[in-house]
Coordinates of C-alpha atoms in Angstrom, one line a residue:
Chain A
M115 CA -6.1 2.1 -27.6
K116 CA -8.3 -0.2 -25.4
I117 CA -8.1 0.2 -22.1
L118 CA -9.8 -1.5 -19.1
V119 CA -9.6 -0.8 -15.7
C120 CA -10.8 -2.9 -12.4
I121 CA -11.9 -0.7 -9.8
K122 CA -13.0 -2.0 -6.5
Q123 CA -15.9 -0.2 -4.7
V124 CA -15.0 0.5 -0.8
P125 CA -16.4 1.9 2.3
D126 CA -15.3 5.3 2.3
Q127 CA -12.3 6.8 5.1
E128 CA -15.3 7.9 7.4
S129 CA -17.0 4.4 7.9
R130 CA -16.8 2.7 10.6
P131 CA -16.3 -1.4 10.0
M132 CA -17.4 -3.9 12.9
V133 CA -16.2 -7.2 13.3
N134 CA -18.7 -9.4 12.7
V135 CA -19.8 -11.6 15.2
Q136 CA -17.7 -15.1 14.2
R137 CA -15.4 -12.9 14.3
T138 CA -14.7 -13.4 10.7
W139 CA -15.0 -10.3 8.8
A140 CA -16.0 -6.7 9.3
E141 CA -19.1 -5.4 8.8
Y142 CA -20.6 -2.1 8.0
G143 CA -23.6 -0.1 8.6
D144 CA -26.9 -0.1 6.4
K145 CA -26.1 4.0 6.2
T146 CA -22.7 3.7 5.1
A147 CA -21.4 5.7 2.4
Y148 CA -19.0 4.3 -0.5
W149 CA -16.7 5.3 -3.2
I150 CA -14.6 4.2 -6.1
N151 CA -11.5 2.8 -4.0
R152 CA -9.1 6.0 -4.1
Y153 CA -5.7 4.1 -6.0
D154 CA -8.8 2.8 -9.1
E155 CA -9.8 6.3 -9.3
H156 CA -6.1 7.9 -10.1
A157 CA -6.3 4.7 -12.9
V158 CA -9.8 6.2 -13.9
E159 CA -8.3 9.3 -14.4
E160 CA -5.2 7.9 -15.7
A161 CA -7.5 5.7 -18.4
L162 CA -9.1 10.0 -19.2
R163 CA -5.2 11.5 -19.7
I164 CA -4.8 8.9 -22.2
K165 CA -8.2 8.8 -23.8
D166 CA -7.6 13.2 -23.8
I167 CA -4.1 13.3 -25.8
M168 CA -5.3 9.7 -28.4
P169 CA -9.2 10.3 -28.9
E170 CA -9.4 6.9 -30.3
T171 CA -8.8 4.9 -27.1
S172 CA -11.8 3.2 -25.6
I173 CA -12.4 3.5 -22.1
D174 CA -14.0 0.1 -20.5
I175 CA -14.6 -0.3 -16.3
V176 CA -15.1 -3.4 -14.4
S177 CA -15.7 -4.3 -11.2
I178 CA -16.5 -7.9 -8.9
G179 CA -19.3 -7.3 -6.5
P180 CA -22.9 -6.9 -5.1
Q181 CA -25.4 -5.0 -6.9
R182 CA -24.5 -1.9 -5.9
V183 CA -20.7 -1.7 -6.8
T184 CA -23.2 -0.6 -10.8
S185 CA -22.6 3.0 -9.0
A186 CA -19.1 3.0 -8.3
I187 CA -18.9 1.4 -12.5
K188 CA -21.9 4.2 -13.0
R189 CA -19.3 7.5 -11.3
C190 CA -16.6 5.9 -13.7
I191 CA -18.7 6.7 -17.0
E192 CA -19.9 10.1 -15.9
M193 CA -16.3 10.8 -15.3
G194 CA -15.6 9.6 -19.1
A195 CA -15.2 6.3 -19.5
D196 CA -17.1 4.3 -21.8
Q197 CA -18.4 0.9 -21.0
G198 CA -19.1 -0.3 -17.3
F199 CA -19.3 -4.8 -16.7
H200 CA -20.4 -5.7 -13.2
L201 CA -18.9 -9.6 -12.2
Y202 CA -21.3 -10.3 -9.6
Y203 CA -20.7 -11.4 -6.6
D204 CA -22.8 -10.7 -3.0
R205 CA -20.9 -12.9 -0.6
M206 CA -19.6 -10.4 2.7
E207 CA -16.7 -12.6 3.3
Y208 CA -12.8 -12.6 2.3
V209 CA -12.6 -13.1 -1.5
S210 CA -9.1 -14.0 -2.1
P211 CA -7.3 -12.1 -4.7
S212 CA -6.3 -15.1 -6.2
L213 CA -9.8 -15.7 -7.5
K214 CA -10.6 -12.5 -8.2
S215 CA -7.6 -12.0 -10.7
Q216 CA -9.3 -15.6 -11.7
L217 CA -12.4 -14.1 -12.9
I218 CA -11.2 -10.8 -14.3
A219 CA -8.7 -12.8 -16.5
E220 CA -11.1 -14.5 -17.4
F221 CA -13.2 -11.5 -18.5
C222 CA -10.6 -10.2 -19.9
R223 CA -9.3 -13.0 -22.2
N224 CA -10.4 -12.3 -25.8
R225 CA -11.2 -8.5 -25.5
K226 CA -7.5 -7.7 -26.6
Y227 CA -7.1 -4.8 -23.9
D228 CA -3.6 -2.7 -24.9
L229 CA -3.4 -1.8 -21.6
I230 CA -5.0 -2.5 -18.2
L231 CA -5.1 -0.3 -15.5
T232 CA -5.7 -0.4 -11.0
G233 CA -4.8 1.0 -8.4
V234 CA -1.8 -0.4 -6.5
M235 CA -3.9 -1.6 -3.6
S236 CA -7.4 -0.9 -2.2
E237 CA -7.8 0.7 1.0
D238 CA -10.3 -1.9 2.9
T239 CA -7.7 -5.2 2.3
M240 CA -4.7 -3.3 1.4
S241 CA -3.2 -7.0 0.3
A242 CA -1.5 -4.9 -3.5
Q243 CA -2.1 -9.0 -5.4
T244 CA -5.1 -8.4 -7.3
G245 CA -3.6 -6.4 -10.0
P246 CA 0.0 -8.1 -11.0
M247 CA -1.9 -11.6 -10.2
I248 CA -4.4 -10.4 -13.4
A249 CA -0.8 -9.8 -15.3
A250 CA 0.6 -12.9 -14.7
R251 CA -2.3 -15.0 -15.2
L252 CA -2.5 -13.2 -19.3
G253 CA 1.0 -13.9 -19.3
I254 CA 1.7 -9.6 -19.9
P255 CA 4.5 -7.2 -18.0
S256 CA 3.1 -5.7 -14.3
A257 CA 4.6 -2.3 -13.2
T258 CA 3.2 -1.7 -9.5
S259 CA 3.7 1.8 -7.8
V260 CA 3.8 3.6 -11.2
I261 CA 3.8 7.7 -10.0
K262 CA 4.1 8.9 -14.1
L263 CA 2.5 7.1 -17.1
D264 CA 3.7 8.3 -20.8
V265 CA 1.6 5.7 -24.1
H266 CA 4.4 5.2 -27.0
A267 CA 1.6 3.9 -29.0
T268 CA 3.2 3.5 -32.2
G269 CA 6.3 2.0 -30.3
G270 CA 4.0 -0.2 -28.5
Y271 CA 5.4 0.6 -25.2
I272 CA 4.8 2.8 -22.6
R273 CA 7.5 4.6 -20.3
V274 CA 6.7 4.4 -16.8
E275 CA 8.2 5.2 -13.5
R276 CA 7.9 3.9 -10.7
E277 CA 8.4 5.2 -6.9
L278 CA 10.5 3.2 -4.5
E279 CA 11.0 3.8 -1.0
A280 CA 12.6 6.9 0.2
G281 CA 11.5 8.9 -2.3
H282 CA 13.6 7.3 -5.1
R283 CA 12.2 7.1 -8.1
C284 CA 12.9 4.5 -11.3
S285 CA 11.6 4.6 -14.7
L286 CA 11.8 1.9 -17.6
D287 CA 10.0 1.0 -21.0
L288 CA 7.4 -1.8 -21.0
A289 CA 6.0 -3.6 -23.9
L290 CA 2.3 -3.7 -24.4
P291 CA -0.2 -5.3 -23.8
A292 CA 0.5 -4.4 -20.0
L293 CA -0.6 -3.6 -16.6
I294 CA -0.3 -0.7 -14.6
A295 CA -0.7 0.0 -10.5
V296 CA -0.7 3.0 -10.1
Q297 CA 0.1 5.0 -6.6
S298 CA -2.0 8.4 -5.1
G299 CA 0.5 11.0 -6.6
I300 CA 0.0 10.3 -10.4
N301 CA -3.0 12.6 -11.1
R302 CA -6.3 14.3 -9.6
P303 CA -9.1 13.0 -10.6
R304 CA -11.6 14.9 -11.9
Y305 CA -15.0 15.3 -11.6
P306 CA -17.9 14.1 -14.1
S307 CA -18.5 17.0 -16.5
F308 CA -22.8 16.9 -17.8
S309 CA -22.2 15.7 -20.9
N310 CA -21.5 12.3 -19.3
V311 CA -23.3 12.4 -16.9
M312 CA -26.0 11.9 -18.9
R313 CA -24.3 9.8 -21.8
A314 CA -24.4 7.1 -18.0
K315 CA -27.9 7.6 -17.4
N316 CA -28.1 5.8 -21.2
T317 CA -25.5 3.4 -20.6
E318 CA -26.3 -0.2 -19.7
I319 CA -23.3 -1.5 -17.5
K320 CA -23.7 -5.6 -18.0
E321 CA -23.4 -7.7 -15.2
I322 CA -22.2 -11.2 -16.0
R323 CA -22.5 -14.7 -13.8
Y324 CA -19.4 -16.0 -12.9
D325 CA -18.9 -19.7 -11.3
M326 CA -17.2 -18.5 -8.2
N327 CA -17.3 -21.6 -6.0
V328 CA -13.7 -22.3 -5.0
P329 CA -13.0 -25.2 -2.9
A330 CA -12.1 -25.6 0.6
G331 CA -8.3 -24.6 1.8
R332 CA -8.0 -23.7 -2.1
Y333 CA -6.8 -20.2 -1.3
E334 CA -5.9 -18.3 1.6
T335 CA -8.6 -17.2 4.3
V336 CA -9.3 -14.9 6.9
A337 CA -9.4 -17.3 10.3
S338 CA -9.7 -13.6 12.6
I339 CA -10.0 -10.4 12.6
Q340 CA -10.0 -8.3 15.6
E341 CA -9.8 -4.2 16.5
A342 CA -6.5 -3.0 16.0
A343 CA -4.1 -2.7 19.4
S344 CA -3.3 0.6 20.5
E345 CA 0.5 0.8 20.6
R346 CA 0.9 3.6 23.0
A347 CA -0.8 5.1 26.5
G348 CA -2.7 7.3 24.8
I349 CA -3.4 10.1 27.4
R350 CA -7.0 12.2 26.3
L351 CA -6.9 15.1 27.2
E352 CA -9.9 16.4 29.2
G353 CA -12.3 19.9 29.2
S354 CA -12.5 23.0 26.4
T355 CA -10.4 23.5 24.0
A356 CA -8.2 26.4 26.1
E357 CA -8.2 24.0 29.0
K358 CA -6.3 21.3 26.5
A359 CA -4.5 23.6 25.0
A360 CA -3.0 24.2 28.5
A361 CA -2.9 21.6 30.0
L362 CA -0.7 20.2 26.8
W363 CA 1.6 22.8 27.0
Q364 CA 2.1 21.6 30.8
L365 CA 2.5 17.9 29.7
L366 CA 5.1 19.6 27.4
H367 CA 7.2 21.5 29.1
E368 CA 7.3 18.6 32.1
K369 CA 8.9 16.9 29.6
S370 CA 11.1 19.8 28.5
L371 CA 9.7 19.6 24.9
I372 CA 9.0 23.3 25.3
Chain B
M174 CA 14.2 -13.7 -1.7
C175 CA 16.7 -11.8 -0.7
E176 CA 17.3 -8.0 -1.0
Q177 CA 19.9 -7.2 -3.1
S178 CA 21.6 -3.6 -4.2
G179 CA 24.6 -4.2 -7.0
G180 CA 25.2 -7.7 -5.7
R181 CA 24.7 -7.2 -2.3
I182 CA 22.4 -8.6 0.2
L183 CA 20.6 -6.1 1.9
P184 CA 20.3 -6.3 5.8
I185 CA 16.7 -7.3 5.5
T186 CA 17.6 -10.2 4.1
Y187 CA 17.7 -11.3 7.5
E188 CA 14.4 -10.3 9.1
L189 CA 13.4 -12.3 6.4
I190 CA 15.5 -15.0 7.9
S191 CA 14.4 -14.2 11.2
C192 CA 10.8 -14.9 9.8
A193 CA 11.7 -18.4 8.7
A194 CA 13.2 -19.4 10.9
Q195 CA 9.9 -18.9 13.0
L196 CA 8.0 -21.1 10.4
A197 CA 11.0 -23.2 9.8
D198 CA 10.7 -24.7 13.4
Y199 CA 7.4 -25.1 13.0
Y200 CA 7.4 -26.8 10.2
H201 CA 10.7 -29.2 10.7
S202 CA 12.2 -28.0 7.1
R203 CA 15.9 -25.8 5.8
I204 CA 16.0 -22.4 5.0
T205 CA 17.2 -21.6 1.4
T206 CA 18.3 -17.7 0.8
V207 CA 18.0 -17.3 -2.8
L208 CA 20.0 -14.6 -4.3
P209 CA 18.9 -13.1 -7.8
G210 CA 21.2 -11.6 -10.1
F211 CA 24.6 -11.2 -12.6
I212 CA 26.9 -12.7 -9.1
T213 CA 30.1 -12.9 -9.5
D214 CA 31.2 -13.9 -6.1
P215 CA 28.7 -15.0 -4.1
G216 CA 29.3 -14.9 -0.2
A217 CA 27.5 -16.9 2.1
V218 CA 24.8 -16.2 4.2
S219 CA 24.5 -17.1 7.8
G220 CA 21.9 -19.5 9.4
A221 CA 20.8 -20.6 5.8
D222 CA 22.0 -22.2 2.2
L223 CA 22.3 -19.7 -0.6
L224 CA 21.0 -20.9 -4.2
V225 CA 22.0 -17.9 -6.6
I226 CA 20.4 -17.4 -9.3
N227 CA 22.9 -15.6 -11.7
S228 CA 22.6 -14.3 -15.1
P229 CA 24.2 -10.5 -17.1
G230 CA 19.6 -10.2 -17.9
L231 CA 20.2 -9.6 -13.6
A232 CA 22.1 -7.3 -13.3
Q233 CA 19.5 -4.5 -12.7
Y234 CA 16.1 -5.9 -11.1
T235 CA 13.1 -6.0 -13.9
C236 CA 9.8 -7.9 -12.3
E237 CA 10.5 -10.2 -15.3
G238 CA 14.1 -11.3 -14.2
W239 CA 12.5 -11.8 -10.4
E240 CA 9.6 -13.4 -11.3
R241 CA 11.8 -15.8 -13.5
A242 CA 14.5 -16.5 -11.1
A243 CA 12.1 -16.6 -8.3
L244 CA 10.3 -19.6 -10.0
I245 CA 13.3 -21.2 -11.1
A246 CA 13.8 -21.5 -7.5
A247 CA 11.1 -22.4 -6.2
E248 CA 11.3 -25.5 -9.3
Q249 CA 14.7 -26.6 -7.2
I250 CA 13.7 -26.3 -3.9
R251 CA 10.1 -26.8 -4.0
P252 CA 9.1 -24.8 -1.2
D253 CA 6.3 -25.0 1.2
I254 CA 6.8 -20.7 1.7
I255 CA 8.6 -17.9 -0.6
I256 CA 9.4 -15.2 1.8
I257 CA 9.9 -11.9 0.4
A258 CA 10.4 -8.7 1.6
H259 CA 7.4 -6.2 1.4
T260 CA 9.2 -3.6 -1.0
S261 CA 8.3 -2.1 -3.8
T262 CA 10.3 -4.7 -5.2
G263 CA 8.8 -7.2 -3.9
A264 CA 5.8 -6.4 -3.3
D265 CA 6.0 -6.2 -7.6
Y266 CA 7.3 -8.9 -8.1
A267 CA 6.0 -11.8 -5.3
P268 CA 2.0 -11.9 -6.5
R269 CA 3.0 -12.5 -10.2
V270 CA 5.1 -15.4 -8.7
A271 CA 1.7 -16.8 -6.5
A272 CA -0.2 -17.1 -9.8
Q273 CA 2.6 -18.6 -11.7
M274 CA 2.4 -21.1 -9.3
D275 CA -1.4 -21.3 -9.0
G276 CA -0.6 -20.8 -5.0
C277 CA -2.3 -17.8 -2.9
C278 CA -0.4 -14.5 -1.4
I279 CA -0.1 -12.7 2.4
T280 CA 1.0 -9.9 1.9
S281 CA 2.8 -7.0 3.9
V282 CA 2.3 -9.5 7.1
C283 CA 3.9 -8.3 10.2
G284 CA 3.8 -11.1 12.2
I285 CA 3.9 -15.0 12.6
E286 CA 1.0 -16.4 15.4
F287 CA -0.8 -19.7 16.7
F288 CA -4.3 -20.1 16.5
E289 CA -6.8 -22.6 16.2
G290 CA -3.5 -25.0 16.1
N291 CA -2.5 -23.5 13.2
I292 CA 0.4 -21.0 12.1
A293 CA -1.4 -17.8 11.2
Y294 CA 0.3 -14.1 9.6
R295 CA -1.1 -11.5 11.2
R296 CA -1.4 -7.9 9.0
S297 CA -3.0 -4.9 9.2
G298 CA -6.1 -3.6 7.3
F299 CA -9.4 -1.4 6.8
H300 CA -7.1 1.8 7.2
G301 CA -5.3 0.5 10.4
K302 CA -8.5 0.2 12.3
L303 CA -8.7 -3.9 11.9
D304 CA -5.9 -6.2 12.3
L305 CA -6.2 -9.4 10.4
L306 CA -4.9 -13.4 11.0
Y307 CA -4.8 -15.3 8.1
R308 CA -4.4 -18.6 7.0
G309 CA -2.7 -20.1 4.3
G310 CA -4.3 -22.6 1.1
K311 CA -2.8 -25.1 -0.3
P312 CA 0.9 -24.6 -0.7
P313 CA 3.0 -23.0 -2.2
L314 CA 2.2 -19.8 -0.1
V315 CA 4.0 -16.7 -1.0
I316 CA 4.1 -14.0 2.2
T317 CA 5.2 -10.4 1.6
V318 CA 6.8 -9.7 5.1
A319 CA 6.6 -5.6 6.4
P320 CA 10.2 -4.5 6.8
G321 CA 10.9 -3.9 10.2
A322 CA 8.4 -6.6 11.7
F323 CA 11.3 -9.0 12.3
P324 CA 14.3 -9.2 14.0
P325 CA 17.6 -9.6 12.3
H326 CA 18.4 -12.8 12.9
D327 CA 21.9 -14.0 14.1
Q328 CA 24.3 -12.6 12.1
F329 CA 27.5 -14.5 13.7
A330 CA 25.2 -18.1 13.2
E331 CA 26.9 -21.1 11.1
P332 CA 27.0 -19.7 6.9
G333 CA 25.1 -22.9 4.8
V334 CA 25.5 -24.4 2.0
I335 CA 26.4 -21.8 -1.7
N336 CA 25.1 -22.9 -5.0
V337 CA 24.6 -21.4 -8.1
I338 CA 22.2 -21.7 -11.1
D339 CA 23.1 -20.6 -14.3
M340 CA 19.8 -19.1 -15.8
D341 CA 19.9 -17.9 -19.8
F342 CA 17.5 -14.4 -19.5
C343 CA 17.6 -11.2 -20.7
P344 CA 14.8 -9.5 -20.1
Q345 CA 11.3 -9.6 -23.0
F346 CA 9.5 -6.9 -22.0
T347 CA 11.2 -4.1 -20.5
S348 CA 13.7 -2.0 -20.8
N349 CA 15.6 1.3 -21.0
L350 CA 16.0 1.3 -17.2
Q351 CA 17.4 4.4 -15.7
F352 CA 17.1 5.7 -11.7
N353 CA 16.7 8.9 -10.7
I354 CA 17.3 10.0 -7.3
P355 CA 15.8 13.0 -6.9
D356 CA 17.3 15.8 -4.3
Q357 CA 14.5 15.3 -1.9
S358 CA 17.1 16.3 1.1
N359 CA 15.2 18.1 3.6
T360 CA 17.4 18.6 6.3
E361 CA 15.3 21.1 8.2
L362 CA 13.1 17.9 8.9
E363 CA 16.1 15.8 8.8
D364 CA 17.3 17.0 11.7
A365 CA 14.4 18.7 13.5
E366 CA 13.6 17.4 17.1
V367 CA 9.8 18.7 16.9
I368 CA 8.4 18.2 14.0
I369 CA 4.5 19.3 13.3
A370 CA 2.8 16.7 10.7
A371 CA -0.4 18.2 8.3
G372 CA -2.7 15.6 7.1
K373 CA -5.8 15.7 4.9
G374 CA -7.7 16.5 8.2
I375 CA -6.2 20.5 7.6
G376 CA -8.4 21.0 5.0
K377 CA -6.5 23.4 3.0
A378 CA -2.8 24.5 2.2
E379 CA -3.8 27.5 4.5
N380 CA -3.8 25.8 7.3
L381 CA -0.4 24.9 7.0
Q382 CA 0.1 28.9 8.4
L383 CA -1.6 27.7 11.5
L384 CA 1.1 24.7 11.6
R385 CA 4.1 26.7 10.7
S386 CA 2.8 29.1 13.5
M387 CA 2.6 26.1 16.2
A388 CA 6.2 24.9 15.0
A389 CA 8.0 28.1 15.9
C390 CA 6.6 27.8 19.6
F391 CA 9.4 25.2 19.7
N392 CA 13.3 24.6 19.1
R393 CA 14.7 23.2 15.9
S394 CA 11.2 22.3 15.0
A395 CA 9.9 21.8 11.1
I396 CA 6.8 21.0 9.6
A397 CA 5.8 17.5 7.7
G398 CA 3.2 15.7 5.3
S399 CA 1.2 12.8 5.4
R400 CA 1.0 11.3 2.1
V401 CA -2.1 13.3 0.4
V402 CA -1.3 16.7 1.5
C403 CA 2.0 16.4 -0.5
D404 CA 0.2 14.9 -3.3
N405 CA -2.7 17.5 -3.0
G406 CA 0.4 20.0 -4.0
W407 CA 0.3 21.8 -0.3
L408 CA 3.4 20.6 0.7
E409 CA 7.0 18.9 -1.3
Y410 CA 7.3 15.4 -1.4
S411 CA 10.5 16.7 0.6
A412 CA 8.1 16.8 3.6
Q413 CA 6.8 13.6 3.3
V414 CA 6.8 11.2 6.1
G415 CA 5.5 7.7 5.8
L416 CA 6.3 4.4 3.9
T417 CA 7.3 6.4 0.5
G418 CA 8.5 9.0 2.2
K419 CA 10.7 10.2 5.0
K420 CA 11.2 7.7 8.1
V421 CA 11.6 10.4 11.3
A422 CA 12.8 9.2 15.5
P423 CA 12.4 13.5 16.0
L424 CA 11.9 14.2 20.6
L425 CA 7.9 15.2 19.8
Y426 CA 5.7 14.7 16.4
V427 CA 2.4 16.1 16.6
A428 CA -0.3 14.2 13.8
C429 CA -2.4 17.2 12.9
G430 CA -5.7 16.1 10.9
I431 CA -3.6 13.1 10.6
S432 CA -5.8 9.5 9.9
G433 CA -3.3 6.8 10.5
S434 CA -2.9 5.0 7.8
P435 CA -0.6 2.3 8.2
Q436 CA 1.7 3.9 5.3
H437 CA 2.2 6.7 7.2
I438 CA 2.6 5.5 10.9
V439 CA 6.0 3.6 9.1
G440 CA 6.9 6.7 8.5
M441 CA 7.1 8.4 12.9
K442 CA 6.5 5.5 14.6
D443 CA 9.7 5.6 16.7
S444 CA 9.2 9.1 17.6
K445 CA 10.1 9.7 21.4
T446 CA 6.5 11.5 22.3
V447 CA 3.8 11.7 19.5
V448 CA 0.6 14.2 20.3
A449 CA -1.9 14.2 18.1
I450 CA -4.7 16.2 17.3
N451 CA -7.5 15.4 15.4
R452 CA -11.7 15.8 15.3
D453 CA -12.6 12.2 15.0
P454 CA -12.5 10.2 18.6
E455 CA -11.8 7.1 17.3
A456 CA -9.2 8.1 14.4
V457 CA -6.5 5.3 14.2
I458 CA -4.1 7.9 14.7
F459 CA -4.6 7.8 18.5
R460 CA -2.9 4.1 18.6
Y461 CA 0.4 5.4 18.1
S462 CA 0.1 8.8 20.0
D463 CA 1.3 9.0 23.3
I464 CA -1.4 12.3 24.3
C465 CA -4.9 13.0 22.4
V466 CA -6.2 15.8 21.7
V467 CA -10.0 15.3 20.0
E468 CA -10.5 18.8 18.4
D469 CA -10.8 20.4 15.5
L470 CA -7.1 22.2 14.7
E471 CA -8.1 25.2 14.0
K472 CA -9.7 26.2 16.8
F473 CA -7.2 24.3 19.0
I474 CA -4.0 25.2 17.4
P475 CA -4.4 29.0 17.2
A476 CA -5.7 28.4 20.9
F477 CA -1.9 26.7 22.2
I478 CA 0.0 29.0 20.2
Q479 CA -1.7 31.1 22.5
E480 CA -0.7 29.7 25.8
A481 CA 2.7 29.2 24.5
E482 CA 3.0 33.1 24.1
K483 CA 1.6 33.6 27.8
R484 CA 3.6 31.3 29.8
R485 CA 6.8 32.6 27.8
E486 CA 5.0 36.3 29.4
E487 CA 5.4 34.9 32.5
I488 CA 8.9 34.0 32.2

């Protein structure tokens, strides 16, 4: 089986996005730590689980971004993926999923992937679009919010379970080739193994540069960005731990909650 | 696009019409609601025209079916904007519709504003830390609207015209559809007046004991967890509060070690009083809290329990 996993490198959860001077995008300080978008990491793990069951499976990783994303691609190889591809793009601005999906669809042409996996959304922009858009452009079916995936290779389909609202689930069979956007909770990503770390050292990540110029006004843009407003008053308790505990008890007692 | 279940138009559709009404005012255009399904007797929609895309192949939701129905409707109506609910269904097919039309898509819109003389769409990003205003590109624009972001439109408004297009369709890629409603009932949580909720910040499953002890200080209390806590197996999914879990509105919600991602906030934002305990002074959860405690919960919760015991003895 030939699998592609699309990943995005994002600043980690502790990072503090700062609105840039023009108020059109967020910047991160030099000390920011980056990691694989959590949902994409689950997608990589799901590919590895398929490979555990079907050893003839090959897993390619692709990511769009500046030079630093190669470290995220490398991490996927350390987890057990086979090859890495870096679609180079280094402008620090909002990039429409419409454009990203075009680039990845272009990358996929003639590579004949049976299954494309990606996370349901990214932790930064949280659009949840790129996966389904890639599938639409390739003319293949897709399913999102997937929490269980079983491959029926001989039958040429996969059985997936999708998460719906209020804890409901549905399951369906989807013909291959297909694209699946996975939700966290589908699996627990593994740590890199020593042998794969060694292999990753000797694996070249191929860099590809596409012409990414989009005519102005073609796709959606971010016009303005700002700190999210507070929805509630948010009284901050002061003092020592014991003093704060007493203050909280008092406030709750006054509201007849305790 | 209507949200429907068994051919019945769901209430969230009226929130979409409300959003459309704001845009229709600005663009001076008509609103058409589109209902894909296997519909024998379409009821009219208040405040908008209705276009039914009818086929036995649409008796159950499939991504390919809804995508095709939306594209057929778009061919007929030639819209500038297509509005879809940001639900597990809407988010499944909306981006595909945009890609097929080579348009663009803005998801989980929670408000419409004017910015520098143009319509802009507000949504949340960066773990909920930032608010972003988007502008559409070349039409058609597909937007998905966050549930609850718009009030429902007047359901006593004049109903519009009904048209039906019969679509020749049978799912090509999808089969063996089954629905599963696992027993996730959790009456203790659903009836609770006080909920103590655990987030990733509790660090380890063992710390749930602290939360249970804190819950014991209150009457009619229960513990709950964010998605991460349930994914880790520390709590059952029946205890999950959030977008894909339960929505709760207790008298008191105590968020322990919860960062405050939008998906979690959706599940508890109607709580009467919210207290958040978090080590990170800039945690997003504090924006949604009435009382903010910047503390390590491993130290603070025992201190609170001690205080509660002391006060109980005084009485």
